[in-house]
CSV table of C-alpha atoms in Angstrom, one decimal:
chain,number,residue,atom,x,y,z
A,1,UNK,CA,21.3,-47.2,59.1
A,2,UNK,CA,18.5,-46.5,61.1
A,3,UNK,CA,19.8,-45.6,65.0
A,4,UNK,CA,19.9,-47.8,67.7
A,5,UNK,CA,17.0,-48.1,70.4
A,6,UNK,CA,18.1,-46.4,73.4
A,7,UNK,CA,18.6,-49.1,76.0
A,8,UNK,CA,17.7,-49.1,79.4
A,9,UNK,CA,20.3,-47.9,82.0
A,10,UNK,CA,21.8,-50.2,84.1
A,11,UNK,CA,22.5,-50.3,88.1
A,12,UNK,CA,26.2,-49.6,89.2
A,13,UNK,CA,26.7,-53.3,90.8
A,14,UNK,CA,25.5,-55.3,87.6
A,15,UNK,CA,27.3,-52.9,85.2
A,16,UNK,CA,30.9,-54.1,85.1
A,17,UNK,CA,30.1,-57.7,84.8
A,18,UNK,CA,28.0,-56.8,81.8
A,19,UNK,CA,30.0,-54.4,79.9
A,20,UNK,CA,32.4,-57.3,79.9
A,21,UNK,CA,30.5,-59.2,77.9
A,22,UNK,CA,30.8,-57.0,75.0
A,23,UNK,CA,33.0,-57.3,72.2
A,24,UNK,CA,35.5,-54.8,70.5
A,25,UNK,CA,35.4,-54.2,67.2
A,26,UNK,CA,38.2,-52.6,65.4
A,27,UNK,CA,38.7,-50.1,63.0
A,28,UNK,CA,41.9,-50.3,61.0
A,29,UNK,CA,42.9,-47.0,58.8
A,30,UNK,CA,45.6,-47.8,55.9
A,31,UNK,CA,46.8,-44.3,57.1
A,32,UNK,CA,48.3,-46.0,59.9
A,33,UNK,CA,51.2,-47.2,58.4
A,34,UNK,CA,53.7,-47.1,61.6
A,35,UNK,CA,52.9,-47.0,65.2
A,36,UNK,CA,52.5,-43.6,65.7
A,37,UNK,CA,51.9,-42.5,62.1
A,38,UNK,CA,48.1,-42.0,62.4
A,39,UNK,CA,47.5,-40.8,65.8
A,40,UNK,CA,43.4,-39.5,66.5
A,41,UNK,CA,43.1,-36.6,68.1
A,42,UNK,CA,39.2,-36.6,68.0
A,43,UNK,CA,36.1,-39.0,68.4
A,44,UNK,CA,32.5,-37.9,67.7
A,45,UNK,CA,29.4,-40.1,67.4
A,46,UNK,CA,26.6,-38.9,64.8
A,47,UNK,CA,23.5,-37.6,66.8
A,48,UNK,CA,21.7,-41.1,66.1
A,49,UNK,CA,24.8,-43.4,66.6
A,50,UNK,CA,24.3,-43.9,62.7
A,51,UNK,CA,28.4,-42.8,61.8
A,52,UNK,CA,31.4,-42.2,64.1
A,53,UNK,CA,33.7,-39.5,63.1
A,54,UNK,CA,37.6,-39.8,63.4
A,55,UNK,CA,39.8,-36.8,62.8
A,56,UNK,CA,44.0,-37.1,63.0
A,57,UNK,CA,47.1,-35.9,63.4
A,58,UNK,CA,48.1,-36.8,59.9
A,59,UNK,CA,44.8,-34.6,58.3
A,60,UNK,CA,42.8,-37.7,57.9
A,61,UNK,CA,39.4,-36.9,58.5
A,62,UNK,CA,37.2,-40.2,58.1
A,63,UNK,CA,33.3,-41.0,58.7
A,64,UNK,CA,32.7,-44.9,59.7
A,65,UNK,CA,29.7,-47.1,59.8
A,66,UNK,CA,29.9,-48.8,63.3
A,67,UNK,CA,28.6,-51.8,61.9
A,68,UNK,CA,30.7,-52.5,58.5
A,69,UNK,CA,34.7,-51.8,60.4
A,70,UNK,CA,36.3,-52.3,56.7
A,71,UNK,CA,38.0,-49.2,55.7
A,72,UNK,CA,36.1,-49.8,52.0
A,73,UNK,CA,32.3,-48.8,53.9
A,74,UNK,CA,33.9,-45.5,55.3
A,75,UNK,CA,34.0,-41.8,53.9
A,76,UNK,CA,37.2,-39.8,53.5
A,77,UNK,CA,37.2,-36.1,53.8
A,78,UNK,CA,40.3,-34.1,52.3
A,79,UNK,CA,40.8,-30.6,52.7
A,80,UNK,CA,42.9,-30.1,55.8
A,81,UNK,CA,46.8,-29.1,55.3
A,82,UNK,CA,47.3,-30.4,58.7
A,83,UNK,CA,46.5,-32.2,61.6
A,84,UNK,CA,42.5,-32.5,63.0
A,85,UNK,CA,41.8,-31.6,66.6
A,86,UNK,CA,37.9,-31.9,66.8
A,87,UNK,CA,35.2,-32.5,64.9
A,88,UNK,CA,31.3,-31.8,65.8
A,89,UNK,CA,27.8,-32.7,64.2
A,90,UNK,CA,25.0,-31.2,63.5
A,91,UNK,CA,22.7,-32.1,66.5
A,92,UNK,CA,20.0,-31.9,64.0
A,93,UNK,CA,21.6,-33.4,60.7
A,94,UNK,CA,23.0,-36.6,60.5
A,95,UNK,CA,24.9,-35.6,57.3
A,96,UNK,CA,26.6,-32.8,58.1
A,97,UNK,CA,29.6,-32.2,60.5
A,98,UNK,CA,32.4,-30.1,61.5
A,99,UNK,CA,36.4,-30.1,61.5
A,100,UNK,CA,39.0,-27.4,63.4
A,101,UNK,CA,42.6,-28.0,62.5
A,102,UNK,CA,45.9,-26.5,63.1
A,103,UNK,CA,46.2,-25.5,59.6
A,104,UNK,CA,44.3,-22.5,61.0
A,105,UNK,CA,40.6,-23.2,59.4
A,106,UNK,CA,36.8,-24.6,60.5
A,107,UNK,CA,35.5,-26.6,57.6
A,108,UNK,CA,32.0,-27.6,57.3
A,109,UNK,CA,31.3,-31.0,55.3
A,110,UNK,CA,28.5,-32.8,53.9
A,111,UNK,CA,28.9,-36.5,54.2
A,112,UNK,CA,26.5,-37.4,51.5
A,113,UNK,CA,28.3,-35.5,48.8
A,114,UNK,CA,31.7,-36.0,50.3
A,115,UNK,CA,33.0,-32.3,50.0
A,116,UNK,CA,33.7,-29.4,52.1
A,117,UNK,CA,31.0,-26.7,51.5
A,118,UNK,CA,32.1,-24.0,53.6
A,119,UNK,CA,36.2,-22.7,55.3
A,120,UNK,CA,36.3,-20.0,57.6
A,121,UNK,CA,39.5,-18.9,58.5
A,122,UNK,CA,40.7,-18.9,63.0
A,123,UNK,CA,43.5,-16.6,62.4
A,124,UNK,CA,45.2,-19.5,64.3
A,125,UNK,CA,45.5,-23.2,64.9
A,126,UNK,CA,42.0,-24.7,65.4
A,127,UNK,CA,42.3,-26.5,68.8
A,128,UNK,CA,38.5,-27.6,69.5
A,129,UNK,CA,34.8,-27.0,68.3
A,130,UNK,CA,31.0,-27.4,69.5
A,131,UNK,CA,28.0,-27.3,67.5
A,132,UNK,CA,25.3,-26.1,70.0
A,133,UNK,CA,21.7,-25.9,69.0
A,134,UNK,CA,20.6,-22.2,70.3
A,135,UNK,CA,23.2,-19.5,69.3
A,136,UNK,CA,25.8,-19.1,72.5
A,137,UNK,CA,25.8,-15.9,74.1
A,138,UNK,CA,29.9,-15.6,74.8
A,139,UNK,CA,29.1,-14.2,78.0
A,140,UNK,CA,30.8,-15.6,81.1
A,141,UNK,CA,28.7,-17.2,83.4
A,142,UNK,CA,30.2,-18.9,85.3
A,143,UNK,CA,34.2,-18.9,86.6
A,144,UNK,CA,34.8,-22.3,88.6
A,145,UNK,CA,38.1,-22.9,90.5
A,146,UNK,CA,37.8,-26.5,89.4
A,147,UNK,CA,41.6,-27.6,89.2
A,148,UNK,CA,45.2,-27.3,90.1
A,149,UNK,CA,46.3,-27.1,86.9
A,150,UNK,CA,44.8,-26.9,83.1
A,151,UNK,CA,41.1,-27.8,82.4
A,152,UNK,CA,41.9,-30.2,79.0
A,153,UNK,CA,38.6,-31.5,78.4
A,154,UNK,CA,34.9,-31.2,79.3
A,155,UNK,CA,31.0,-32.8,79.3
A,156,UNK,CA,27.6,-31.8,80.3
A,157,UNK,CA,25.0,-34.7,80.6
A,158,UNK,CA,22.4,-35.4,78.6
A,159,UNK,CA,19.9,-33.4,81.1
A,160,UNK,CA,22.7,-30.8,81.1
A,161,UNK,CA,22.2,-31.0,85.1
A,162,UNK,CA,25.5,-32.0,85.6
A,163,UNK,CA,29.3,-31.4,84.8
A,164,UNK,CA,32.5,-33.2,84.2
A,165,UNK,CA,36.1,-32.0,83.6
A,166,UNK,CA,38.5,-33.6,83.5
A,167,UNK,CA,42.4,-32.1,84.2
A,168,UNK,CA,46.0,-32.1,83.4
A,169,UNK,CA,46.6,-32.8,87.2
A,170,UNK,CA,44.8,-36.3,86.5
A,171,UNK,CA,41.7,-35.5,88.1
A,172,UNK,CA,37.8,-36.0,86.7
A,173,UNK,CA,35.4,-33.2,88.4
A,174,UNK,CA,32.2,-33.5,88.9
A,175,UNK,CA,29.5,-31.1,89.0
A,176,UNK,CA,25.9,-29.8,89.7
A,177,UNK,CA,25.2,-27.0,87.4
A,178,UNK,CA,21.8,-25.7,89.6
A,179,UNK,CA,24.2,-24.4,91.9
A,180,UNK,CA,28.1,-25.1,90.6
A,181,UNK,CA,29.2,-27.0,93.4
A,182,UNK,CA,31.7,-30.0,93.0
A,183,UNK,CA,29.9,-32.8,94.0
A,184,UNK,CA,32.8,-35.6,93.6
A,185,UNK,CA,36.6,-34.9,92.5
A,186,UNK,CA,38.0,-38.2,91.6
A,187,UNK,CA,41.8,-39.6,91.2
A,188,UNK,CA,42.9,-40.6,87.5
A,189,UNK,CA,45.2,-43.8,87.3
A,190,UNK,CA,45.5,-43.1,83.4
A,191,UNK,CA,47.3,-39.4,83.9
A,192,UNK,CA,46.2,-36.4,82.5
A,193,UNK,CA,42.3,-36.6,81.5
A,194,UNK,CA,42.3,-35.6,77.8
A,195,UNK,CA,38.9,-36.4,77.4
A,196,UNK,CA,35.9,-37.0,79.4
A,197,UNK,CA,31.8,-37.7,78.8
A,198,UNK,CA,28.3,-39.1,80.2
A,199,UNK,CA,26.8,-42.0,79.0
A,200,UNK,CA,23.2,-41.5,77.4
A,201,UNK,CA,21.5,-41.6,80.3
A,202,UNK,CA,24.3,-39.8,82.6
A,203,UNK,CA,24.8,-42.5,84.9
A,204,UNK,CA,28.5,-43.5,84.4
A,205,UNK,CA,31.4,-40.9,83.5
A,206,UNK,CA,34.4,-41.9,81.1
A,207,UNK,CA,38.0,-40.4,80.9
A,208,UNK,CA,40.8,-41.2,78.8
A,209,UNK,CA,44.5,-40.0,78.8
A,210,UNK,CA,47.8,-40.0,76.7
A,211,UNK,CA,49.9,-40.6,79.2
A,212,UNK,CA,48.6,-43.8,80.7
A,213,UNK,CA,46.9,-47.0,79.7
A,214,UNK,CA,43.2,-47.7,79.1
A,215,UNK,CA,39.8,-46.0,80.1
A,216,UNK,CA,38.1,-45.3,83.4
A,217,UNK,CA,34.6,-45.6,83.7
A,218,UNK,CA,33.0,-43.9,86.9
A,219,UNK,CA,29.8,-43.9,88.6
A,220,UNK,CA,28.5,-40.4,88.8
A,221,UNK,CA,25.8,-40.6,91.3
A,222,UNK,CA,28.5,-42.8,93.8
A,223,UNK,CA,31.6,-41.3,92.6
A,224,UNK,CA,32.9,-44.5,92.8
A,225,UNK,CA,35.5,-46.3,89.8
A,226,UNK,CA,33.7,-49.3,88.8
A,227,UNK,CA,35.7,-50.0,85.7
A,228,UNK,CA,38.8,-49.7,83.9
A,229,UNK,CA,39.8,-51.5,80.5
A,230,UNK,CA,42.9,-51.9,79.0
A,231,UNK,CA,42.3,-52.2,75.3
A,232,UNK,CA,41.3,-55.9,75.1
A,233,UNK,CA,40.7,-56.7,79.0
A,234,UNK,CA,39.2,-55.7,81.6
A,235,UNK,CA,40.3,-54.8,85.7
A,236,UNK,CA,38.7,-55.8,88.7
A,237,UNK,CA,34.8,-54.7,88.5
A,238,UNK,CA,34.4,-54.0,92.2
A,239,UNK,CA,36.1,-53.8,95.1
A,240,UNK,CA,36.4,-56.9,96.9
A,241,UNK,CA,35.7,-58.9,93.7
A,242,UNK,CA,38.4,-60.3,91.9
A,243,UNK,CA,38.5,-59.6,87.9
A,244,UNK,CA,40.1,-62.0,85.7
A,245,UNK,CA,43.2,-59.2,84.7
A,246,UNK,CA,43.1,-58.5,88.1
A,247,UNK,CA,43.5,-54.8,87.0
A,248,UNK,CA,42.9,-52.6,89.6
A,249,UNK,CA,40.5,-51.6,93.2
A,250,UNK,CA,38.4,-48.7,93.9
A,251,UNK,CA,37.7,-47.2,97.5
A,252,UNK,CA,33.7,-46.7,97.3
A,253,UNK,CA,34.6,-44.1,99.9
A,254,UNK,CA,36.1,-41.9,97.6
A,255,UNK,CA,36.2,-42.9,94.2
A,256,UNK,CA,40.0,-43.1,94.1
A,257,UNK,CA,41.9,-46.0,92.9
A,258,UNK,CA,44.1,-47.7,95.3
A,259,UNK,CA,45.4,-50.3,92.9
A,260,UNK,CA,46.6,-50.5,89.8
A,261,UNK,CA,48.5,-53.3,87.5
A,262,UNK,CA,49.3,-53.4,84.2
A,263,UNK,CA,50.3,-51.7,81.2
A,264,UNK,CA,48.2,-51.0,78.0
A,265,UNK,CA,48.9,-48.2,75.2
A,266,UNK,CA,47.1,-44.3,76.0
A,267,UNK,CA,43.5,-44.1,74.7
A,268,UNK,CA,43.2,-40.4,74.8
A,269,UNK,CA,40.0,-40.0,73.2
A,270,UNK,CA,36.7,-41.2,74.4
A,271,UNK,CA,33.3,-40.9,73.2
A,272,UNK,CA,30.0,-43.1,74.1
A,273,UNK,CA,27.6,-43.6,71.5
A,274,UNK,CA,24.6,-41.1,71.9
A,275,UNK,CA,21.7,-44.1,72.3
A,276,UNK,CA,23.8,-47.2,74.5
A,277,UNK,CA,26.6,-48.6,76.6
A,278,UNK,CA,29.2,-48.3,73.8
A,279,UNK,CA,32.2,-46.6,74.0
A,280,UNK,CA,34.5,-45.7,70.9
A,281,UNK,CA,38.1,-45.1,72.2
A,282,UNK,CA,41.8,-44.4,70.2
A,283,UNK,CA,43.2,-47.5,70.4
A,284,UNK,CA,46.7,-49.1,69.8
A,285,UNK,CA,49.0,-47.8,66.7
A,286,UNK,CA,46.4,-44.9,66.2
A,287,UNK,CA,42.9,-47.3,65.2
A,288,UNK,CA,39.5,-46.8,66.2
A,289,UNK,CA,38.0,-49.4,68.7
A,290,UNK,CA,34.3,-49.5,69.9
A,291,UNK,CA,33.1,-51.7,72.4
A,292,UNK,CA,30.1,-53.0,71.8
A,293,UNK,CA,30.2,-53.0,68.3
A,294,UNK,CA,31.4,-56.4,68.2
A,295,UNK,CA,28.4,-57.5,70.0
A,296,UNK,CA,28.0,-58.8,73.3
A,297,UNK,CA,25.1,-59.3,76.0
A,298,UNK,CA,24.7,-55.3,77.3
């Protein structure tokens, strides 16, 4: 599948009313047998957009097309004993991909030929990965007293000028890495911020949680909230306009939420797609959504 041409970025006031206009697909695993039963612990789009990658509590580790949502046009990966925290791409191979789990091991897997072709033992559970292209240094740079409590999730933009992190005190930071100062520090209405990332172009910041309901989208350069979707609906899209869910309002003051309505199930994994405005989220009873995929005007 040849990937997606990158689309043009979109100004803060139009972009709630047309990321509404997309559709959700959905992505239904036959792992997920109960609610519960197939819980994702990890999203990650293929460098092109081509596949998404899913990896779960219950060891599935499975490679979809975004366009074909039957379970027949994916790609299973066995290998892991236990449950999948992350998985990573190669930035520079569309093929290849790879998996830490809690049954203590990094596996490295080609998608073409469906196997695993190399293990290398953590000497403990296997909590998260990056594939990076230059090798890292491991040398601190850098020591940022970002949060109250635990840091659970991070994203550089695209440019790598910028910063996000998002915390177990339900708070997304943001900041300029030229000179590591927090430019914005915004309130969560979803709880604890289990993930967080840029769009393509770095204009709007996502974070998801376990503990609440739904995604928040947030402008980075105006550190203002200007949209948050509860699995199939939307909230307000700007303060001082009414949304059809009525859902919630955002000061544009401070980026904090001062209303909120409404229930929907966690979403604790985000990821937007590497090329356009679509974001793949855990949805209800453990399933894949991706909005956008469905089609719609954005």
């Amino acid at each position: 599948m040849a990937p997606a041409p990158p689309r043009k970025s979109v100004p803060k006031d139009r972009f709630a009313a047309l990321f509404s206009t997309l559709k959700t697909q959905t992505y239904h695993d036959p792992a997920s047998r109960t609610p519960g039963s197939h819980t994702i612990r990890s999203i990650a789009w293929s460098p092109t957009g081509a596949y998404i990658a899913t990896g779960s509590a219950d060891r599935t580790l499975r490679i979809w097309n975004p366009e074909k949502p039957q379970v027949k046009n994916s790609t299973e990966l066995r290998g892991h004993s236990a449950g999948i925290e992350r998985v990573a791409w190669n930035p520079t191979k569309e093929a290849e991909l790879a998996s830490a789990s809690t049954d203590g091991t990094c596996r490295f897997w080609d998608v073409r030929s469906k196997s695993c072709v190399a293990s290398v033992p953590l000497g403990g559970e296997g909590i998260t990965i990056a594939c990076t292209l230059p090798p890292p240094t491991l040398q601190t740079q850098h020591t940022l007293p970002a949060h109250t409590s635990s840091i659970l999730s991070l994203s550089l933009s695209p440019s790598g000028r910028h910063l996000a992190l998002g915390g177990s005190d339900a708070l997304i930071s943001l900041w300029d890495t030229t000179d590591w100062v927090c430019r914005h520090t915004l309130s969560s209405t979803v709880g604890a911020v289990r993930s967080v990332g840029f769009s393509f172009d770095g204009s709007y910041v996502a974070g998801g949680s376990d503990e609440g309901g739904g995604v928040e989208i947030v402008s980075f350069a105006f550190s203002e909230l200007v949209l948050h979707f509860r699995g199939g609906g939307f909230g307000n899209e700007r303060r001082g306009e009414a949304g059809a869910n009525k859902g919630w309002q955002a000061h544009v003051e401070t980026g904090e939420v001062v209303c909120s309505i409404g229930t929907a199930a966690p979403a604790p994994c985000v990821a937007w797609h590497p090329g356009r405005y679509w974001v793949a989220y855990s949805g209800d009873a453990g399933g894949l959504k991706i909005v956008g995929a469905g089609g719609g005007g954005l």
